[in-house]
Coordinates of C-alpha atoms and ligand atoms in Angstrom, one line a residue:
M1 CA 131.8 94.7 106.9
S2 CA 129.3 93.7 109.5
I3 CA 128.3 90.1 109.9
E4 CA 124.6 89.9 109.0
S5 CA 122.5 87.0 110.1
T6 CA 121.7 84.6 107.3
N7 CA 118.4 84.3 105.5
F8 CA 117.0 82.2 102.7
I9 CA 118.2 84.5 100.0
R10 CA 121.7 84.7 101.4
Q11 CA 121.7 81.0 101.5
I12 CA 120.8 80.8 97.8
V13 CA 123.5 83.3 96.9
A14 CA 126.1 81.5 99.0
R15 CA 125.2 78.2 97.3
D16 CA 125.4 79.8 93.9
I17 CA 128.8 81.2 94.6
A18 CA 130.0 77.8 95.9
A19 CA 128.7 76.1 92.8
G20 CA 130.5 78.6 90.6
K21 CA 127.2 79.9 89.1
N22 CA 127.6 83.3 87.2
D23 CA 131.4 82.7 87.5
G24 CA 131.0 83.4 91.2
R25 CA 129.7 87.0 90.5
V26 CA 127.0 88.6 92.6
V27 CA 125.1 91.6 91.1
T28 CA 121.9 92.9 92.6
R29 CA 119.9 96.0 92.1
F30 CA 117.4 98.2 93.9
P31 CA 114.8 99.3 91.3
P32 CA 112.5 102.0 92.6
E33 CA 110.0 103.8 90.5
P34 CA 110.6 107.6 90.9
N35 CA 107.0 108.2 91.6
G36 CA 107.3 109.2 95.3
Y37 CA 109.8 109.2 98.2
L38 CA 111.2 106.0 99.6
H39 CA 109.7 104.5 102.8
I40 CA 110.8 102.0 105.4
G41 CA 109.6 99.1 103.3
H42 CA 112.0 100.2 100.6
A43 CA 114.7 100.3 103.3
K44 CA 114.2 96.6 103.8
S45 CA 114.8 96.0 100.1
I46 CA 117.8 98.4 100.1
C47 CA 119.4 96.7 103.0
L48 CA 118.9 93.3 101.5
N49 CA 120.2 94.2 98.0
F50 CA 123.1 96.3 99.0
G51 CA 123.9 94.1 102.0
I52 CA 124.2 91.0 99.9
A53 CA 126.4 92.8 97.4
D54 CA 128.6 94.0 100.2
S55 CA 128.9 90.6 101.9
Y56 CA 129.8 88.7 98.8
G57 CA 132.1 91.2 97.2
G58 CA 129.5 92.0 94.5
A59 CA 127.8 95.1 93.3
C60 CA 124.4 96.6 93.6
N61 CA 123.0 99.0 91.0
L62 CA 120.5 101.7 91.7
R63 CA 118.0 101.6 88.9
F64 CA 115.1 103.9 88.3
D65 CA 112.3 101.9 86.9
D66 CA 110.9 104.9 85.0
T67 CA 108.3 103.7 82.5
N68 CA 105.2 105.6 83.7
P69 CA 106.0 109.1 82.4
E70 CA 103.0 110.8 84.0
K71 CA 103.8 109.8 87.5
E72 CA 107.6 110.3 87.7
N73 CA 109.9 113.2 88.1
I74 CA 113.3 114.4 89.0
E75 CA 112.4 115.5 92.5
Y76 CA 111.5 112.0 93.4
A77 CA 114.6 110.6 91.7
D78 CA 116.8 113.0 93.6
S79 CA 115.2 112.2 96.9
I80 CA 115.7 108.5 96.2
K81 CA 119.4 108.9 95.6
R82 CA 119.8 111.0 98.7
D83 CA 117.9 108.5 100.9
V84 CA 119.9 105.5 99.6
Q85 CA 123.2 107.4 100.3
W86 CA 122.0 108.5 103.7
L87 CA 121.3 104.9 104.6
G88 CA 124.9 104.4 104.0
H89 CA 124.9 102.6 100.6
E90 CA 126.9 103.1 97.5
W91 CA 125.6 101.9 94.1
R92 CA 128.0 100.5 91.5
N93 CA 126.0 102.0 88.6
L94 CA 123.2 104.5 88.4
C95 CA 120.8 103.1 85.8
Y96 CA 117.5 104.0 84.3
A97 CA 115.0 101.8 82.6
S98 CA 114.5 104.7 80.3
G99 CA 118.2 104.4 79.3
Y100 CA 117.3 101.1 77.7
F101 CA 114.2 102.2 75.7
E102 CA 116.0 101.8 72.4
R103 CA 117.2 98.3 73.3
L104 CA 113.9 97.3 74.8
H105 CA 112.2 98.3 71.6
G106 CA 114.7 96.1 69.8
F107 CA 113.7 93.1 71.9
A108 CA 110.1 93.8 71.2
V109 CA 110.8 93.8 67.5
E110 CA 112.7 90.6 68.0
L111 CA 109.7 89.0 69.6
I112 CA 107.4 90.2 66.7
E113 CA 109.8 88.8 64.1
K114 CA 109.7 85.4 65.9
G115 CA 105.9 85.5 65.9
M116 CA 105.9 85.8 69.7
A117 CA 104.3 89.2 69.9
Y118 CA 101.5 91.0 68.1
V119 CA 99.9 94.3 67.8
D120 CA 96.4 94.2 69.3
S121 CA 93.8 96.7 68.3
L122 CA 91.3 95.9 71.1
T123 CA 90.8 98.7 73.6
P124 CA 92.2 98.4 77.0
E125 CA 88.7 97.6 78.4
E126 CA 88.2 94.9 75.7
I127 CA 91.6 93.4 76.6
R128 CA 90.5 93.2 80.2
E129 CA 87.2 91.6 79.2
H130 CA 89.0 89.0 77.2
R131 CA 91.4 88.2 79.9
G132 CA 89.2 85.7 81.7
T133 CA 89.3 84.9 85.4
L134 CA 91.0 82.6 87.8
T135 CA 88.4 79.9 87.0
E136 CA 87.8 80.7 83.3
P137 CA 90.3 80.8 80.5
G138 CA 90.7 84.0 78.5
R139 CA 89.6 84.5 74.9
E140 CA 91.9 85.2 72.1
S141 CA 91.9 88.6 70.5
P142 CA 90.7 88.7 66.8
F143 CA 94.0 90.4 66.1
R144 CA 96.1 87.6 67.5
D145 CA 97.0 86.1 64.2
R146 CA 98.2 89.2 62.4
G147 CA 101.2 88.5 60.2
V148 CA 104.7 89.4 61.2
G149 CA 104.9 92.1 58.5
E150 CA 101.7 93.8 59.5
N151 CA 102.7 93.7 63.2
L152 CA 106.1 95.2 62.4
D153 CA 104.4 98.0 60.4
L154 CA 101.8 98.7 63.0
F155 CA 104.4 98.7 65.8
A156 CA 106.6 101.1 63.8
R157 CA 103.6 103.4 63.3
M158 CA 102.8 103.2 67.0
R159 CA 106.3 104.4 67.7
A160 CA 106.0 107.1 65.1
G161 CA 103.0 108.6 66.9
E162 CA 100.3 107.8 64.3
F163 CA 97.9 106.5 66.9
G164 CA 96.3 107.8 70.0
D165 CA 96.6 106.4 73.6
G166 CA 95.0 103.0 73.9
E167 CA 94.3 102.6 70.1
H168 CA 96.8 99.7 69.9
S169 CA 99.1 97.8 72.1
L170 CA 101.8 95.2 71.7
R171 CA 101.2 91.9 73.4
A172 CA 103.3 88.8 74.0
R173 CA 101.8 85.8 72.3
I174 CA 101.8 83.2 75.0
D175 CA 98.7 81.3 76.1
M176 CA 95.2 82.7 76.7
A177 CA 94.3 79.5 78.5
S178 CA 97.1 79.6 80.9
G179 CA 96.2 79.0 84.6
N180 CA 98.4 82.0 85.3
I181 CA 96.6 85.2 84.2
N182 CA 99.9 87.0 83.7
M183 CA 100.7 84.6 80.9
R184 CA 97.6 85.3 79.0
D185 CA 99.2 87.4 76.3
P186 CA 100.3 90.2 78.5
V187 CA 100.6 93.7 77.1
I188 CA 104.3 94.6 76.8
Y189 CA 104.0 98.1 75.1
R190 CA 101.3 100.7 75.3
I191 CA 100.9 104.1 73.7
R192 CA 101.2 107.1 76.0
H193 CA 101.6 110.5 74.5
A194 CA 103.3 112.0 77.6
S195 CA 106.6 113.7 78.2
H196 CA 109.1 111.7 80.1
W197 CA 111.3 113.3 82.7
R198 CA 114.4 112.0 81.0
S199 CA 113.5 111.1 77.4
G200 CA 111.2 114.1 76.9
D201 CA 109.0 113.6 73.9
K202 CA 111.2 111.1 72.1
W203 CA 108.9 108.2 72.8
C204 CA 105.1 107.8 72.8
I205 CA 105.2 104.1 73.4
Y206 CA 106.4 102.8 76.8
P207 CA 107.3 99.3 77.8
M208 CA 105.3 97.6 80.7
Y209 CA 106.8 96.7 84.0
D210 CA 107.1 92.9 83.4
F211 CA 108.8 93.4 80.1
T212 CA 111.2 96.1 81.3
Q213 CA 112.3 94.6 84.6
C214 CA 113.7 91.3 83.4
L215 CA 115.4 92.8 80.4
S216 CA 116.9 95.6 82.4
D217 CA 118.2 93.1 84.9
A218 CA 119.7 91.0 82.1
L219 CA 121.3 94.1 80.4
E220 CA 123.0 95.0 83.7
G221 CA 124.3 91.5 84.3
V222 CA 122.2 91.1 87.5
T223 CA 122.6 87.7 89.0
H224 CA 119.9 87.7 91.7
S225 CA 116.8 89.8 91.1
L226 CA 115.1 90.3 94.4
C227 CA 111.5 91.5 94.5
T228 CA 108.5 91.3 96.8
L229 CA 106.1 88.4 96.9
E230 CA 103.4 89.8 94.7
F231 CA 105.7 89.2 91.8
E232 CA 105.9 85.5 92.4
D233 CA 103.1 84.9 89.8
H234 CA 105.0 87.1 87.4
R235 CA 108.1 85.0 87.5
P236 CA 107.0 82.7 84.6
L237 CA 106.7 85.8 82.5
Y238 CA 110.0 87.1 83.6
D239 CA 111.6 83.8 82.5
W240 CA 109.5 83.6 79.3
V241 CA 110.8 87.0 78.1
L242 CA 114.4 86.2 78.9
D243 CA 114.1 82.7 77.3
N244 CA 112.8 84.2 74.0
V245 CA 115.1 87.0 73.2
D246 CA 118.8 87.2 72.8
V247 CA 120.1 88.5 76.2
P248 CA 123.5 88.3 77.7
C249 CA 122.4 86.4 80.9
H250 CA 119.3 85.1 82.7
P251 CA 119.0 86.5 86.2
Q252 CA 117.2 84.6 88.8
Q253 CA 114.2 86.2 90.3
I254 CA 113.7 85.5 94.0
E255 CA 110.7 86.8 96.0
F256 CA 110.6 87.9 99.6
G257 CA 107.9 89.1 102.0
R258 CA 107.0 92.8 102.0
L259 CA 107.4 94.8 105.2
N260 CA 104.2 96.1 106.6
L261 CA 104.1 98.3 109.7
N262 CA 101.0 98.8 111.8
Y263 CA 99.4 102.2 112.4
T264 CA 100.7 103.6 109.1
V265 CA 100.4 103.2 105.3
M266 CA 103.3 102.4 103.1
S267 CA 102.1 102.5 99.6
K268 CA 103.5 105.5 97.7
R269 CA 100.0 106.0 96.2
L270 CA 98.5 106.6 99.6
L271 CA 101.5 108.5 100.9
N272 CA 101.2 110.8 97.9
R273 CA 97.6 111.6 98.7
L274 CA 98.5 112.5 102.3
V275 CA 101.2 114.8 101.0
Q276 CA 99.3 116.3 98.0
E277 CA 96.1 116.8 100.0
R278 CA 98.1 118.3 102.9
Y279 CA 97.2 116.0 105.7
V280 CA 100.9 116.1 106.5
A281 CA 103.5 118.8 106.0
G282 CA 105.4 117.1 103.2
W283 CA 107.1 113.9 102.2
D284 CA 109.5 114.5 105.1
D285 CA 106.8 115.0 107.7
P286 CA 108.2 113.3 110.8
R287 CA 105.0 111.3 111.2
L288 CA 105.4 109.5 107.9
P289 CA 107.2 106.2 107.5
T290 CA 109.3 107.7 104.6
I291 CA 113.0 107.6 105.0
S292 CA 113.2 111.4 104.8
G293 CA 110.4 111.6 107.5
L294 CA 112.2 109.2 109.8
R295 CA 115.4 111.1 109.2
R296 CA 113.7 114.4 110.2
R297 CA 112.2 112.6 113.1
G298 CA 115.6 111.8 114.4
F299 CA 116.2 108.2 113.2
T300 CA 119.8 107.3 112.5
P301 CA 120.8 105.3 109.4
A302 CA 122.2 102.7 111.8
S303 CA 118.8 102.4 113.6
I304 CA 117.0 101.7 110.3
R305 CA 119.6 99.2 109.2
N306 CA 119.4 97.4 112.5
F307 CA 115.7 97.4 112.3
C308 CA 115.8 95.8 108.8
E309 CA 118.3 93.2 110.1
R310 CA 116.1 92.4 113.1
I311 CA 112.9 91.9 111.1
G312 CA 114.7 89.5 108.8
V313 CA 113.8 88.3 105.4
T314 CA 111.3 85.5 104.9
K315 CA 109.0 84.1 102.3
S316 CA 105.8 85.6 103.8
D317 CA 104.5 89.1 104.2
G318 CA 104.5 90.1 107.9
M319 CA 103.0 92.9 110.0
V320 CA 105.6 94.5 112.2
E321 CA 104.8 96.5 115.3
M322 CA 105.8 100.2 115.2
G323 CA 107.4 99.5 118.6
V324 CA 110.0 97.4 116.9
L325 CA 111.1 100.3 114.8
E326 CA 111.1 102.6 117.8
H327 CA 113.1 100.1 119.8
A328 CA 115.8 100.2 117.2
V329 CA 116.2 104.0 117.4
R330 CA 116.0 104.0 121.1
E331 CA 118.7 101.5 121.4
D332 CA 121.0 103.4 119.0
L333 CA 120.4 106.8 120.7
D334 CA 120.7 105.5 124.2
N335 CA 124.2 104.6 123.2
D336 CA 125.1 107.6 121.1
A337 CA 123.0 110.7 122.1
E338 CA 124.4 113.2 124.5
R339 CA 122.2 114.0 127.5
R340 CA 120.8 117.5 128.1
M341 CA 118.0 119.0 130.2
G342 CA 114.9 120.6 128.9
V343 CA 111.5 121.5 130.4
L344 CA 108.6 121.0 128.0
R345 CA 105.8 122.4 130.1
P346 CA 107.6 124.9 132.4
L347 CA 106.6 125.9 135.9
K348 CA 108.6 128.7 137.5
V349 CA 110.3 127.9 140.8
I350 CA 111.9 130.7 142.9
I351 CA 114.4 129.6 145.5
D352 CA 114.0 132.2 148.2
N353 CA 117.2 131.6 150.1
Y354 CA 119.4 131.6 147.1
P355 CA 121.3 134.9 146.5
A356 CA 119.6 137.0 143.9
N357 CA 122.5 137.8 141.7
R358 CA 124.4 134.7 141.8
I359 CA 124.7 132.2 138.9
E360 CA 126.8 129.2 139.6
E361 CA 128.0 126.6 137.1
L362 CA 127.2 123.0 137.9
V363 CA 128.9 120.1 136.2
A364 CA 126.9 117.5 134.2
R365 CA 128.1 114.5 132.4
N366 CA 127.1 114.3 128.7
H367 CA 126.5 110.6 128.8
P368 CA 126.2 108.3 131.9
K369 CA 128.0 105.4 130.4
R370 CA 130.5 107.1 128.0
P371 CA 133.0 109.3 129.8
E372 CA 134.6 110.1 126.5
F373 CA 131.6 112.2 125.7
G374 CA 132.9 114.6 128.4
E375 CA 131.2 117.1 130.7
R376 CA 129.5 120.4 130.4
S377 CA 128.6 123.1 132.8
I378 CA 125.0 124.2 133.4
P379 CA 124.0 127.4 135.1
F380 CA 122.0 127.4 138.3
S381 CA 120.4 130.5 139.9
R382 CA 117.5 131.6 142.1
E383 CA 114.9 131.2 139.4
I384 CA 114.5 127.9 137.6
Y385 CA 111.9 126.0 135.6
I386 CA 110.7 122.6 136.4
E387 CA 108.2 120.4 134.6
R388 CA 104.6 121.1 135.4
D389 CA 104.0 117.4 135.8
D390 CA 106.7 117.2 138.5
F391 CA 104.5 119.1 140.9
M392 CA 101.2 118.2 142.5
E393 CA 99.5 120.2 145.1
D394 CA 97.7 117.2 146.5
P395 CA 99.7 114.2 145.5
P396 CA 98.7 110.6 145.8
K397 CA 100.7 108.2 148.0
K398 CA 103.2 107.0 145.5
Y399 CA 104.1 110.4 144.0
F400 CA 107.7 111.2 144.9
R401 CA 108.1 114.5 143.1
L402 CA 107.5 118.0 144.3
A403 CA 104.5 118.8 146.5
P404 CA 103.9 121.3 149.3
G405 CA 106.4 120.7 152.1
R406 CA 108.1 117.9 150.1
E407 CA 111.9 117.8 149.4
V408 CA 113.3 116.6 146.1
R409 CA 116.7 116.5 144.3
L410 CA 117.4 118.7 141.3
R411 CA 119.6 116.7 138.9
Y412 CA 123.2 117.8 139.2
G413 CA 122.1 120.4 141.7
Y414 CA 120.7 120.7 145.2
Y415 CA 117.8 119.5 147.3
I416 CA 114.9 121.9 147.3
T417 CA 111.8 122.0 149.4
C418 CA 108.5 123.5 148.3
R419 CA 107.3 126.2 150.8
E420 CA 104.5 128.0 149.0
V421 CA 102.2 127.6 146.0
I422 CA 101.3 130.8 144.1
K423 CA 98.1 130.7 142.0
N424 CA 96.5 133.1 139.6
E425 CA 92.9 134.3 139.8
A426 CA 91.7 131.2 137.9
G427 CA 93.2 129.1 140.7
E428 CA 96.0 127.7 138.5
V429 CA 99.4 127.1 139.9
V430 CA 101.8 129.7 138.3
E431 CA 104.8 129.7 140.6
L432 CA 106.4 127.8 143.5
R433 CA 108.4 129.3 146.2
C434 CA 111.1 126.9 147.5
T435 CA 114.2 126.8 149.6
Y436 CA 117.4 124.9 148.9
D437 CA 119.9 123.3 151.1
P438 CA 123.4 124.6 150.3
E439 CA 124.9 121.4 151.8
T440 CA 123.4 119.2 149.1
K441 CA 125.3 120.4 146.1
G442 CA 125.9 117.6 143.6
G443 CA 122.9 115.6 144.9
T444 CA 123.9 114.1 148.3
S445 CA 123.2 115.3 151.7
P446 CA 126.0 115.2 154.4
D447 CA 123.5 114.0 157.0
G448 CA 122.5 111.1 154.9
R449 CA 119.0 112.4 154.4
K450 CA 117.2 110.7 151.6
V451 CA 114.9 112.1 149.0
K452 CA 113.0 109.9 146.6
G453 CA 112.5 112.1 143.6
T454 CA 115.2 113.5 141.2
M455 CA 113.9 116.1 138.7
H456 CA 115.2 117.8 135.7
W457 CA 115.1 121.6 135.6
V458 CA 116.5 124.6 133.6
C459 CA 117.9 127.9 134.9
A460 CA 115.4 130.6 134.1
E461 CA 117.7 133.5 133.3
N462 CA 119.5 132.0 130.3
A463 CA 117.1 129.3 129.3
V464 CA 116.7 128.8 125.6
D465 CA 113.1 129.2 124.4
A466 CA 112.3 126.4 122.1
E467 CA 109.4 124.8 120.2
V468 CA 109.0 121.0 120.7
R469 CA 107.0 118.9 118.4
V470 CA 105.6 115.8 119.9
Y471 CA 104.3 113.1 117.6
D472 CA 101.9 110.3 118.1
R473 CA 100.8 107.6 115.6
L474 CA 99.4 109.1 112.4
F475 CA 96.5 106.7 112.3
Q476 CA 94.0 105.6 114.9
S477 CA 93.6 102.2 113.3
A478 CA 96.3 99.5 113.4
N479 CA 95.7 98.6 109.8
P480 CA 94.4 101.5 107.8
T481 CA 93.3 100.5 104.3
S482 CA 93.3 102.4 101.0
E483 CA 89.5 102.8 101.4
N484 CA 89.3 104.1 104.9
F485 CA 92.7 105.6 105.6
L486 CA 91.7 109.3 105.4
N487 CA 89.0 108.7 108.0
Q488 CA 91.4 106.9 110.2
L489 CA 93.9 109.8 110.7
N490 CA 94.7 110.5 114.4
P491 CA 93.7 114.2 115.0
H492 CA 96.3 114.3 117.8
S493 CA 99.3 113.0 115.9
L494 CA 101.1 116.3 116.3
E495 CA 101.3 118.4 119.4
V496 CA 103.3 121.6 119.2
L497 CA 104.7 122.8 122.5
R498 CA 105.8 126.4 122.4
H499 CA 108.0 128.2 125.0
C500 CA 109.7 125.0 126.2
K501 CA 112.9 125.8 128.1
L502 CA 116.2 124.2 127.3
E503 CA 119.6 124.5 128.9
P504 CA 121.7 127.2 127.1
D505 CA 124.0 124.7 125.6
L506 CA 121.3 123.7 123.1
A507 CA 121.1 127.2 121.6
N508 CA 123.6 126.4 118.9
A509 CA 122.9 122.7 118.4
A510 CA 123.3 121.7 114.7
I511 CA 120.3 120.8 112.6
E512 CA 119.7 117.0 112.7
S513 CA 121.8 116.6 115.9
R514 CA 120.2 114.3 118.4
Y515 CA 119.9 114.4 122.2
Q516 CA 118.3 112.7 125.0
L517 CA 116.4 115.2 127.1
E518 CA 116.7 113.6 130.5
R519 CA 113.5 111.8 131.6
Q520 CA 111.7 113.0 128.4
G521 CA 113.0 111.0 125.5
Y522 CA 115.1 111.5 122.4
F523 CA 114.9 114.6 120.3
C524 CA 116.3 115.9 117.1
I525 CA 117.0 119.5 116.0
D526 CA 114.6 120.3 113.2
A527 CA 115.6 122.3 110.1
D528 CA 112.9 124.9 111.0
S529 CA 115.2 126.1 113.8
D530 CA 116.9 129.4 113.8
A531 CA 119.8 130.6 115.9
L532 CA 117.7 132.1 118.7
H533 CA 114.9 129.6 118.6
P534 CA 115.5 125.9 118.2
V535 CA 112.7 123.6 117.1
L536 CA 113.0 120.0 118.3
N537 CA 111.2 116.9 117.1
R538 CA 110.6 114.2 119.7
T539 CA 112.0 111.1 118.0
V540 CA 110.8 108.6 120.6
T541 CA 110.1 108.4 124.3
L542 CA 112.5 106.7 126.7
R543 CA 110.2 103.7 127.1
D544 CA 107.8 102.0 124.8
S545 CA 104.8 104.3 125.0
W546 CA 103.0 102.2 122.4
A547 CA 102.8 99.2 124.5
K548 CA 101.5 101.3 127.4
Q549 CA 98.9 103.0 125.2
A550 CA 97.6 99.7 124.0
A551 CA 97.2 98.4 127.5
Ligands
ATP601 P1 104.8 101.2 96.6 O1 103.5 100.4 96.5 O2 105.1 101.7 98.0 O3 104.9 102.3 95.6 P2 106.4 99.6 95.0 O4 106.8 98.2 95.1 O5 105.5 100.0 93.9 O6 105.9 100.2 96.4 P3 108.9 100.4 93.9 O7 109.4 101.8 93.8 O8 108.5 99.7 92.7 O9 107.7 100.6 94.9 O10 109.8 99.5 94.8 C1 111.2 99.4 94.6 C2 111.6 98.1 95.3 O11 111.3 98.2 96.7 C3 110.9 96.9 94.8 O12 111.9 95.9 94.6 C4 109.9 96.6 95.8 O13 109.6 95.2 95.8 C5 110.6 97.0 97.1 N1 109.6 97.4 98.1 C6 108.6 98.3 98.0 N2 107.8 98.2 99.1 C7 108.3 97.3 99.9 C8 108.0 96.8 101.2 N3 106.9 97.3 101.9 N4 108.8 95.8 101.8 C9 109.8 95.4 101.1 N5 110.2 95.8 99.9 C10 109.5 96.7 99.3
MG602 MG1 105.4 100.5 92.1

């Protein structure tokens, strides 16, 4: 068990345990609606709920809040299970709000029998018009005083399918003049003739979120029901329902601030549009802030957990810089990713004084700080590739890489000097002719001669041809809104580099394995790879490129 820093919710839980509340039990839940894939905001809630259960010897349930049949499906539910497990969490029970439909119906009948709920025959629009505003009280429905018998009969006929969508609804009978609009006789059941991914056509009335959430919590013995701040105004309703029906326990709802990240959108509704309208390649597109997108991008579970730990849990919504998320994965991969060499934009170099048929094996360490990661051999021969950016024909003063007449060090290899620049008809540099100094093997010169630049390279003969996908922010605007987000997409969010050259060791790298390509950043092997042709996603650069871009 790792020691998490404390936060106000942990303090409440610790206090409750000390006071013997709930007999010292701690039960939390993570209650996603299976109407999309999980995103990094959900990860915050997952880490909080599962983390608290872990720390205090409690349990956390995964509960599908599946009460909107039109929007939910099994693909989403499966992806949610996969993502929670990938993040490293285990639920105690796998639960479904739909699994409680019969009991929730029973609680609704109980409220009707107590005169605390009624069938309203206003249309949804009329109900909205009667609701009032923040400054004006609502108006009571003409159906508010229906007798218990009539309500029971109508509710039974709603369930039996005698009415169309929206013809009637069941409302809690609370207070149309309440200062809290959520307490103005909220609808707790509505008619929806729609097939449900689990209950099929068994039901045509479905309970509303506020009615479902609190009762599901109570039925599961949840002690602390953690949700985001927008539900603060719903807490009186949460408590009202639990106070007025016969439930086994009364969980405590505690609200915390949502995570928002800049340069992206997090609402499932907007993510869904990006996916359905094909602005991105799918829910796991590496540019999306979804868990599956981050995973495909190369994020580790630990990096996401560390990020959630670092941003903390407070009582206010915050905007977090994308750089904070990237820092978390950079830190993790710096420690754990093996190093390799790869050239993204290759430029051929011929070493004229190196024997034509010789290939020698040089030794490279897999990690500069972790000897236990071992060493590998990398081939060196007369023809190699270097990075196009590592050569300039007419370099400025502070440029220490290759230029005509200039000597540089090849990482793990020799010093080379550029003797000649070969161009094509268009005047573009297509090849360099160099010489090497055989005395400098391993990167030092016996005469103490110093070179300033050290460059990565790949042996041409057995280089692996690869595709590398380089990502930038998905949006141009730091805070895209639901109104403008489609106009704010960054047209350069994906750059595909073909014919990149990698050292041969990477030919058989496993899907999802992660490497640092020296001087280039961290990369992850994509599922689109095949045996002869790896595809890599750049997870993140070695330094914070976001800060640089902003400057
Ligand atoms: P979205 O608008 O993205 O669909 P949601 O709140 O409707 O989000 P749910 O599936 O209902 O999504 O969320 C499951 C849990 O995750 C809820 O407890 C919710 O409060 C929490 N959650 C969702 N988004 C965030 C976020 N950005 N930050 C923290 N917690 C979040
Ligand atoms: Mg939702």
